[in-house]
Coordinates of N, CA and C in Angstrom, one line a residue:
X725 N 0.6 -46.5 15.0 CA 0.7 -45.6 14.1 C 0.5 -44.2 14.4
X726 N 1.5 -43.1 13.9 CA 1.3 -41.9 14.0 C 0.4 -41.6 13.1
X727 N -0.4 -41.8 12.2 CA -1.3 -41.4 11.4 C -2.3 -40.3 12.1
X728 N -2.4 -39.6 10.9 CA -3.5 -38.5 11.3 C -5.3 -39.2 11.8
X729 N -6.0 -38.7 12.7 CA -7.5 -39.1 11.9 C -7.8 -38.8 10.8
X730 N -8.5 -39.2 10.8 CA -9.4 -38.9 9.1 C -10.3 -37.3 9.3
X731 N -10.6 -37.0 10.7 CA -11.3 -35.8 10.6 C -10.5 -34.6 11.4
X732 N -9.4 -35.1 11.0 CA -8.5 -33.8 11.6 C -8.2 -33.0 9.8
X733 N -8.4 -31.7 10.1 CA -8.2 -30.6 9.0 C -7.0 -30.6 8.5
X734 N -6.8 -30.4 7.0 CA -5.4 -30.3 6.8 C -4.8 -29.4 7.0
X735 N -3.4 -29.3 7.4 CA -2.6 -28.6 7.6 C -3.2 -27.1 7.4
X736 N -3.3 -27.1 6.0 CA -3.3 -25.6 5.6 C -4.9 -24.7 6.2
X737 N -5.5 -25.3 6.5 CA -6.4 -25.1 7.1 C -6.5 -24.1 8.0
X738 N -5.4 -24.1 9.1 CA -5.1 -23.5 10.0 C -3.9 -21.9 9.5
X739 N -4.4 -21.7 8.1 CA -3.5 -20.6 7.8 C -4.1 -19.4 8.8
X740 N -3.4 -18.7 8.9 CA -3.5 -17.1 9.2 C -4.6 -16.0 8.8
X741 N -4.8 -16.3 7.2 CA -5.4 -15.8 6.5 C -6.4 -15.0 7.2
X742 N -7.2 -15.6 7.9 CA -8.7 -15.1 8.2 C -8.3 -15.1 9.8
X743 N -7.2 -15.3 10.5 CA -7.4 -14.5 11.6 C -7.8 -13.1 11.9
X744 N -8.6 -12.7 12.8 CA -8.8 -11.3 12.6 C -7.9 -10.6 13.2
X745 N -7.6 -9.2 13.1 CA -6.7 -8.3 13.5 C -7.5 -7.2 14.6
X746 N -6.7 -6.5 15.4 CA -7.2 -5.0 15.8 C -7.8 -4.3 15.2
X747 N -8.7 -3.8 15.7 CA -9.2 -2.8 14.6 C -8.8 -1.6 14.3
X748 N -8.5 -1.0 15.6 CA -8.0 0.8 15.5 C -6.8 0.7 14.9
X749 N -5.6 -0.7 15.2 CA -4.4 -0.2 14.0 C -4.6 -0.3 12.6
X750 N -5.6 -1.6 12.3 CA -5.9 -1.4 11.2 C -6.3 -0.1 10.5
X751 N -7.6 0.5 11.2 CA -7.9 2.1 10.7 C -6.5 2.7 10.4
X752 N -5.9 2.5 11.9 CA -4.4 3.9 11.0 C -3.7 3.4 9.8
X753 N -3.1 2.3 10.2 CA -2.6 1.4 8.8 C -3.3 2.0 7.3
X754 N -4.3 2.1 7.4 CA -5.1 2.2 6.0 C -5.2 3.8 6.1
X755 N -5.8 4.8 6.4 CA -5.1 5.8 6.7 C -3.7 6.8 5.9
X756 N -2.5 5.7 6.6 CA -1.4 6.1 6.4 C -1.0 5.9 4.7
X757 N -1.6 4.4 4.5 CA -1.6 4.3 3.6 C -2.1 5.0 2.2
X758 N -3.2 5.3 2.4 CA -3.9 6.4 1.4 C -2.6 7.4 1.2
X759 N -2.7 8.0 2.3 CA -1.4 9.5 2.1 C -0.3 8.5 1.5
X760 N 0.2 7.5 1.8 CA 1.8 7.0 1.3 C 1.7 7.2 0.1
X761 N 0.7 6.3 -1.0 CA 0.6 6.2 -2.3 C 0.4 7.6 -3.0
X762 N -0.2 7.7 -2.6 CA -0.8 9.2 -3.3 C 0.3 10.2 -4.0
X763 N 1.2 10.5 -2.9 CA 2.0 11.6 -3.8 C 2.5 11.2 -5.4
X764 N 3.1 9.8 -4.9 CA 3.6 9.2 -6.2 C 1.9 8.9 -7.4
X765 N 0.8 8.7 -6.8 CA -0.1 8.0 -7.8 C -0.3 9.8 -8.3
X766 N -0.3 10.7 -7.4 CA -0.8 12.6 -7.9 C 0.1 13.2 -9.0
X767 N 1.5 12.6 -8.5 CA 2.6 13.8 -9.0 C 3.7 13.0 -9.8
X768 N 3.5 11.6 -10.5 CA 3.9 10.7 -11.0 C 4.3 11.5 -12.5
X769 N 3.4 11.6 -13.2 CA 3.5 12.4 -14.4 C 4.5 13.8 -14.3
X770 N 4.7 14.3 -13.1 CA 5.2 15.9 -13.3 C 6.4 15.1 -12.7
X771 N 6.7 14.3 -11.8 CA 8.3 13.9 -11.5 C 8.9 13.7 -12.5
X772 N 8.2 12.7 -13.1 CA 8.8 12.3 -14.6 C 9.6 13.5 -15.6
X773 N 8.1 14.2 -15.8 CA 8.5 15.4 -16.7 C 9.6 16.6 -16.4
X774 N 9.3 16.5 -15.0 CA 10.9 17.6 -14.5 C 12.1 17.3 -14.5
X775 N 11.9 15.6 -13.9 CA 13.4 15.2 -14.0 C 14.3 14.4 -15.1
X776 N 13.0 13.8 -16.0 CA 13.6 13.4 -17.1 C 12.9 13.5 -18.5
X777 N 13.1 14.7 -19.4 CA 12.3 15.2 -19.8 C 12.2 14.4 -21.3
X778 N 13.5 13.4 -21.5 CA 13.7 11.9 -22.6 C 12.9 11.4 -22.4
X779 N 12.3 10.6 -21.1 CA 11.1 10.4 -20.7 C 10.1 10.4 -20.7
X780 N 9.2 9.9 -21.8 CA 7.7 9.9 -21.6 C 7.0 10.0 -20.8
X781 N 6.1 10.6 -19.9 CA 5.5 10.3 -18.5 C 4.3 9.6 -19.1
X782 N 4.1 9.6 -19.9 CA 2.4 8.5 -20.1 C 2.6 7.4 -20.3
X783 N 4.1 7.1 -20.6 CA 4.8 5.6 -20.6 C 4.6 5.0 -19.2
X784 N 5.2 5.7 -18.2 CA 5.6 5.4 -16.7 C 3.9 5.4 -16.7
X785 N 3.4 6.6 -16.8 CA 2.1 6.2 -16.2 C 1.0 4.8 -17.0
X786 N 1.1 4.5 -17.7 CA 1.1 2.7 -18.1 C 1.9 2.0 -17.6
X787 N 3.0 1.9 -17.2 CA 3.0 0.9 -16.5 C 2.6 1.0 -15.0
X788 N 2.6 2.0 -14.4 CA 1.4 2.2 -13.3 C 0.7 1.2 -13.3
X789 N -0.6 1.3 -14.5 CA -1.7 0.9 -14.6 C -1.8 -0.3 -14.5
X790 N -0.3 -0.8 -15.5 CA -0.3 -2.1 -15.9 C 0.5 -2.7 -14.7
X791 N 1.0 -2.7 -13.7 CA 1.4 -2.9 -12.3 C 0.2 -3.2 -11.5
X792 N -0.7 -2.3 -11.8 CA -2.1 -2.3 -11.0 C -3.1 -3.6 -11.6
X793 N -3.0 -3.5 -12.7 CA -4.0 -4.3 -13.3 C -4.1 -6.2 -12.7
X794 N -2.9 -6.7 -12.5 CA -3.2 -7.8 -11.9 C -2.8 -7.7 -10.7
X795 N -2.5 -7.0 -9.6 CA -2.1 -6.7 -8.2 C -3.5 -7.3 -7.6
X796 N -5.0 -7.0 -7.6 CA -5.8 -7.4 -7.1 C -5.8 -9.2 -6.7
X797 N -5.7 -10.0 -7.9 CA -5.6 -11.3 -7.5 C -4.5 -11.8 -7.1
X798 N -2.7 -11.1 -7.6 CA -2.0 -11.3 -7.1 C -1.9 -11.3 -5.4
X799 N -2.3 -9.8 -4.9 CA -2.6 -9.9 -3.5 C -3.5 -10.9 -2.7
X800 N -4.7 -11.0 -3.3 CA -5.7 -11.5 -2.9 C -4.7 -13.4 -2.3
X801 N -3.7 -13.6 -3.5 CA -3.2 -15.1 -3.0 C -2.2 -14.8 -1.8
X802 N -1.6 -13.8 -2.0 CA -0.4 -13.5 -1.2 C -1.1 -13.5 0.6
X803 N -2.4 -13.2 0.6 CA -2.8 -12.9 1.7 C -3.6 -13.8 2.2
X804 N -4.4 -15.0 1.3 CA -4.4 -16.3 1.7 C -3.4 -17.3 2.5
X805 N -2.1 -16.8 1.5 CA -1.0 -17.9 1.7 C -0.3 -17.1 3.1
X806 N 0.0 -16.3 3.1 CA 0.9 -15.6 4.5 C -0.1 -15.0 5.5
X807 N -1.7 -14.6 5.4 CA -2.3 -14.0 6.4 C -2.4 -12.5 5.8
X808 N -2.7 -11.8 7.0 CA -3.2 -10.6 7.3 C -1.9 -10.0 7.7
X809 N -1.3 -10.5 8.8 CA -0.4 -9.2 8.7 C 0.6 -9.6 8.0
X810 N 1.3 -10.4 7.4 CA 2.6 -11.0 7.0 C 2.3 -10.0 5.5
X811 N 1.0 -10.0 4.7 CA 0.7 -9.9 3.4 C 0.7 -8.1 3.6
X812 N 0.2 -7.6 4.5 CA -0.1 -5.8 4.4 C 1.6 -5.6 5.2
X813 N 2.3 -6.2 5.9 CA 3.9 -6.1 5.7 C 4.5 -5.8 4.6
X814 N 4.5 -6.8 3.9 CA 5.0 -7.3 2.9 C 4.6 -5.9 1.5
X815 N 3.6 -5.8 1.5 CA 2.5 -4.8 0.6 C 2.9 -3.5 0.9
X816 N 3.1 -3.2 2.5 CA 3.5 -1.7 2.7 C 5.1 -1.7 2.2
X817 N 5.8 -2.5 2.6 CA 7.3 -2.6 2.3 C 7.5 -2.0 0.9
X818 N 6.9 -3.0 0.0 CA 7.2 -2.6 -1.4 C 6.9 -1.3 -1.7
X819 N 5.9 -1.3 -1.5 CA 5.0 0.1 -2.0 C 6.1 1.5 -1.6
X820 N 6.6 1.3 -0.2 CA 7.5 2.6 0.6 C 8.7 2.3 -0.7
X821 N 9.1 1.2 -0.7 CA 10.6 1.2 -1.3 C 10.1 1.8 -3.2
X822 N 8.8 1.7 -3.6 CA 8.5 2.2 -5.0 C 8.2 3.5 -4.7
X823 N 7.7 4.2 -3.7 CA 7.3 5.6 -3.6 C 8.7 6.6 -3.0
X824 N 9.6 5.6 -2.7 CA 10.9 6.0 -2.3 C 12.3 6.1 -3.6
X825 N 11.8 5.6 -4.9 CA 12.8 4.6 -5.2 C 12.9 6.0 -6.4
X826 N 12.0 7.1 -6.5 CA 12.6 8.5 -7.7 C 13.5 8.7 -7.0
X827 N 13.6 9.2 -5.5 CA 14.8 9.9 -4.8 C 15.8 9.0 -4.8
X828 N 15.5 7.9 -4.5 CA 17.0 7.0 -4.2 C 17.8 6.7 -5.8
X829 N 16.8 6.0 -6.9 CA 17.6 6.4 -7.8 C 16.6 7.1 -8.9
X830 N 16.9 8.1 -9.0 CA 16.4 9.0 -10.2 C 16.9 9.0 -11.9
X831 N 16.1 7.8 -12.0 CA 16.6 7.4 -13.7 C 15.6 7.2 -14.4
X832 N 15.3 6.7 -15.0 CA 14.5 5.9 -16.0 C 14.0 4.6 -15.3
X833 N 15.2 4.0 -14.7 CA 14.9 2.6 -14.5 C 14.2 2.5 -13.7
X834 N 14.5 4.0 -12.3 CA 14.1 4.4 -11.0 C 12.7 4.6 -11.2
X835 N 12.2 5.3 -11.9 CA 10.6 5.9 -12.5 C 9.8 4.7 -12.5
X836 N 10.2 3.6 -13.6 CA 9.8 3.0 -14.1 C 9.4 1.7 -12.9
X837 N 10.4 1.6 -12.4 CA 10.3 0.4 -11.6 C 9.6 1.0 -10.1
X838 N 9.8 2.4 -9.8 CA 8.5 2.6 -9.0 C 7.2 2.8 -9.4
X839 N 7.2 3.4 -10.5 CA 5.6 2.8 -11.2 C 5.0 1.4 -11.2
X840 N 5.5 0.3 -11.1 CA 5.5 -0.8 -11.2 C 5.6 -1.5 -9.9
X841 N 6.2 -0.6 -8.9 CA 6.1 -1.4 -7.2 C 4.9 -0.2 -7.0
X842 N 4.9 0.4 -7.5 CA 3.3 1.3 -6.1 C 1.8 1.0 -7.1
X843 N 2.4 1.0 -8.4 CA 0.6 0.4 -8.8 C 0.3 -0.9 -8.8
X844 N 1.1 -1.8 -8.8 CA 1.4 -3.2 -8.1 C 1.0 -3.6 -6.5
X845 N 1.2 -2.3 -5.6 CA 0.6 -2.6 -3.8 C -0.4 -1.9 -4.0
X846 N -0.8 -0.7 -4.4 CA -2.1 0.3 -3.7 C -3.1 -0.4 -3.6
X847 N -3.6 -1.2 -5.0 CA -4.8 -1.7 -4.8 C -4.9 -2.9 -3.8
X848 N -3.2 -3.6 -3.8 CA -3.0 -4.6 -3.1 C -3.7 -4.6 -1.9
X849 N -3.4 -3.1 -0.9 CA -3.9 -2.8 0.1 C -4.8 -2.8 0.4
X850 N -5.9 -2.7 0.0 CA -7.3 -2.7 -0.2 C -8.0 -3.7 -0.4
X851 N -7.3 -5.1 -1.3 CA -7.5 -6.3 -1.6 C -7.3 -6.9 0.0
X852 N -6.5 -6.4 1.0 CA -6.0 -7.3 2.2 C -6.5 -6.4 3.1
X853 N -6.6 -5.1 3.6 CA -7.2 -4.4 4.7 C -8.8 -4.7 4.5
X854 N -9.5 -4.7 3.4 CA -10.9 -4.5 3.3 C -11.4 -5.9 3.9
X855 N -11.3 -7.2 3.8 CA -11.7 -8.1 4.4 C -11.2 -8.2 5.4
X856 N -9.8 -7.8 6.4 CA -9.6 -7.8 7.7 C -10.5 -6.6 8.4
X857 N -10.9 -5.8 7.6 CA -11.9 -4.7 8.2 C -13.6 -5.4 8.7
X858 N -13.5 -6.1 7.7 CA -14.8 -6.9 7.8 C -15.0 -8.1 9.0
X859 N -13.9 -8.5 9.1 CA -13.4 -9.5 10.0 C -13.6 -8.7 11.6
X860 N -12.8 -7.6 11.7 CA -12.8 -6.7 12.6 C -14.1 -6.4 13.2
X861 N -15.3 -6.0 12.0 CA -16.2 -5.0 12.8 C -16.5 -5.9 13.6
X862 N -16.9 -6.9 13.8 CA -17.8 -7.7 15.4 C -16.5 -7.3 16.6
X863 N -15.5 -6.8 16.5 CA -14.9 -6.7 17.8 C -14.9 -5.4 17.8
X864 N -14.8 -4.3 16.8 CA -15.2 -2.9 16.9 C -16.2 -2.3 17.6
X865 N -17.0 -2.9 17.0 CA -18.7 -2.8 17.5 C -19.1 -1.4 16.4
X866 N -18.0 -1.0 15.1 CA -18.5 0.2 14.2 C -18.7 -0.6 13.1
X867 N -19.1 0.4 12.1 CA -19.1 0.2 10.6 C -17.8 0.4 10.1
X868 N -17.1 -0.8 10.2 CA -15.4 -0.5 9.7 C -15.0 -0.1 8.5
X869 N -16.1 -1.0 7.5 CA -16.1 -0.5 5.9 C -16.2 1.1 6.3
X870 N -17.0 1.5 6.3 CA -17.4 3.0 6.4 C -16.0 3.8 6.8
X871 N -15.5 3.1 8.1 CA -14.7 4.3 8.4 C -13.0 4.3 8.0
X872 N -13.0 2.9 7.4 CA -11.7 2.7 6.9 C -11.5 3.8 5.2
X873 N -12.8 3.6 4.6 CA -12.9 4.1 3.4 C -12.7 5.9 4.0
X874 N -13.6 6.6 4.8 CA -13.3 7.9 5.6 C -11.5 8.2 5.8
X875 N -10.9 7.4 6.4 CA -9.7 7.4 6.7 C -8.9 7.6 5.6
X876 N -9.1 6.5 4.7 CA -8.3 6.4 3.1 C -8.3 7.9 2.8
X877 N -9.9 8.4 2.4 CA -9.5 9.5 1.8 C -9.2 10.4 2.7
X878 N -8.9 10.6 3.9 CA -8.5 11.4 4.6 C -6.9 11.9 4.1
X879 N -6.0 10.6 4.5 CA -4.9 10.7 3.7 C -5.0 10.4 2.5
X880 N -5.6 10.4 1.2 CA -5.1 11.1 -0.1 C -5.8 12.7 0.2
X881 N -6.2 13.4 1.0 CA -6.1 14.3 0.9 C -5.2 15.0 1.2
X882 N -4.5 14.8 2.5 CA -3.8 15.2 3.0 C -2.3 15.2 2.4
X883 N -2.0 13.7 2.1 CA -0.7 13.5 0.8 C -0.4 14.8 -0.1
X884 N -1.6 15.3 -0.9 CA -1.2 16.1 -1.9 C -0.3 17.6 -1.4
X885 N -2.0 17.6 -0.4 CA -1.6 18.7 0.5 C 0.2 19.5 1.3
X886 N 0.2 17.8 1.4 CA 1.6 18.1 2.3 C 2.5 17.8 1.1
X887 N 2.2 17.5 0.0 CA 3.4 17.5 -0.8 C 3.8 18.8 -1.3
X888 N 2.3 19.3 -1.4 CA 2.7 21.0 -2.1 C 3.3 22.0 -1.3
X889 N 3.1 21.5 -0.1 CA 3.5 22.3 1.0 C 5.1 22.1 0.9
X890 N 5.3 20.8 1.1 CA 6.7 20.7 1.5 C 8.1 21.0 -0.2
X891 N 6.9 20.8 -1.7 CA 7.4 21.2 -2.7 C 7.5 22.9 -2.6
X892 N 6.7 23.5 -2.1 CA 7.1 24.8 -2.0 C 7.9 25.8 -1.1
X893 N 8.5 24.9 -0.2 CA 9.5 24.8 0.7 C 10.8 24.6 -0.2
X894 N 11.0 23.2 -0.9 CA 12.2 23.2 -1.6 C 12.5 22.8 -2.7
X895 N 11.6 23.4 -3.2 CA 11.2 23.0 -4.9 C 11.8 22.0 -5.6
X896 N 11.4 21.2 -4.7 CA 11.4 19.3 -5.1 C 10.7 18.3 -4.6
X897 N 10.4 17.2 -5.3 CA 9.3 16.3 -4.3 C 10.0 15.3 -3.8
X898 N 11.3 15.2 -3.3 CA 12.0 14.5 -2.8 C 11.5 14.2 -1.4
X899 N 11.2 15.3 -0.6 CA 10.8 15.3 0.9 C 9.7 14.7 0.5
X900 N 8.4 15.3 -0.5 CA 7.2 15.0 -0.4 C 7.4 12.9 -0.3
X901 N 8.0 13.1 -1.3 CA 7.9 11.4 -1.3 C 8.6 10.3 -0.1
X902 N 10.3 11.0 0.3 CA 10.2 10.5 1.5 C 9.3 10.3 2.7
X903 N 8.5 11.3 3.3 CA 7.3 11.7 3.9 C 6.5 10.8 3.4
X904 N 5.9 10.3 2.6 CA 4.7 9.4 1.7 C 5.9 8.0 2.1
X905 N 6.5 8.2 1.9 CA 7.4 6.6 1.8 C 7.6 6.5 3.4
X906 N 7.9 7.6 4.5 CA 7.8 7.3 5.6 C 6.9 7.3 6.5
X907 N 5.8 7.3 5.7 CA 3.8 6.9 6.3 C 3.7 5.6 6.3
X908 N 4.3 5.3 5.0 CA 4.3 3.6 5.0 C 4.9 3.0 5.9
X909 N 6.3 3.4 6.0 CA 7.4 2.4 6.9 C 6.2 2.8 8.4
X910 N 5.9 4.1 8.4 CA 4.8 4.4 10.2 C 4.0 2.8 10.3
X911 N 3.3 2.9 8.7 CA 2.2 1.9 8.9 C 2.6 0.5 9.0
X912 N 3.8 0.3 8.7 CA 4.6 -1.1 8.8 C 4.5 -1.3 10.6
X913 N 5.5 0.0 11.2 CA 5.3 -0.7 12.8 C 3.8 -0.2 13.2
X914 N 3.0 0.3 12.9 CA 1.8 0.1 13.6 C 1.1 -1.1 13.4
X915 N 1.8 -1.9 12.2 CA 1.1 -3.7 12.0 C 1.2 -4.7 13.2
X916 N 2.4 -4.2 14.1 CA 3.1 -4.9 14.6 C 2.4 -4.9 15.7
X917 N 1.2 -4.1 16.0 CA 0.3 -4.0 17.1 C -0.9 -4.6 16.8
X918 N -1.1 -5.2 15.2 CA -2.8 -5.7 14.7 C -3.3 -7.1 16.0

């Protein structure tokens, strides 16, 4: 018989999930991340309002929320079932193509459905970096919590920062957002080193 033993683990046992990652890409990863989301979570309401003024912006910003509201547990499975890096892939992907998706298409539909891919990842991210951080610190030898959280807000500070900057250059947040959308795609290939 090919039969399994009886004390061999099932299959799924051997998921990914809890493999640990690098730690320093992780830090950037998370990092980059903070600045990706941000312009869109900062200047969500005024995009709306400038470019489509039919548009309710407290509408878009509800579904934000309501994107966000079950993203926690949704991620939390996503990153059981595929791991650590397959799940913060997957989480940065969407989120770039929602913080990208005013510029690409600037409609109603466009608004709406990136409100709904970036409040649907942000917290995602956090649901899946914060226990690989935890995972991490014994090969760091730091307080990863600590400095992953430092990082975050490092980039939402700097997001706004560079959006105003770069909106006052061409009085549009097109760059700001590609720039935020191309933090993420950064933090996509820095995964590829966890």
């Amino acid at each position: 018989g090919g039969q399994a033993s009886p004390d061999a683990p099932p299959a799924h046992a051997s998921a990914p999930a809890l493999a640990p990652v690098a730690p320093w890409p992780l830090v950037l990863i998370y990092g980059l991340a903070g600045l990706g989301y941000i312009v869109t979570a900062t200047y969500l309401p005024v995009l709306v309002g400038a470019a489509l003024p039919n548009l309710n912006s407290a509408h878009v910003w509800a579904v934000f929320g309501l994107g966000a509201a079950p993203s926690c547990f949704l991620w939390h499975r996503l990153h059981e079932r595929l791991g650590t890096r397959r799940a913060l892939r997957l989480n940065l992907l969407l989120q770039a193509l929602g913080v990208a998706l005013p510029v690409l298409a600037p409609s109603a539909a466009g608004y709406l459905l990136s409100a709904i891919l970036v409040g649907g990842t942000f917290v995602g991210t956090v649901t899946i970096a914060m226990p690989a951080a935890q995972r991490a610190a014994g090969k760091a030898g730091a307080n990863m919590m600590a400095i992953m959280t430092i990082v975050y807000g490092v980039g939402q500070i700097i997001g706004p920062v560079l959006a105003g900057s770069l909106y006052a250059q061409s009085h549009s947040f097109n760059s700001a957002l590609l720039a935020a959308a191309g933090a993420l795609l950064l933090a996509i290939a820095v995964s590829l080193r966890l």
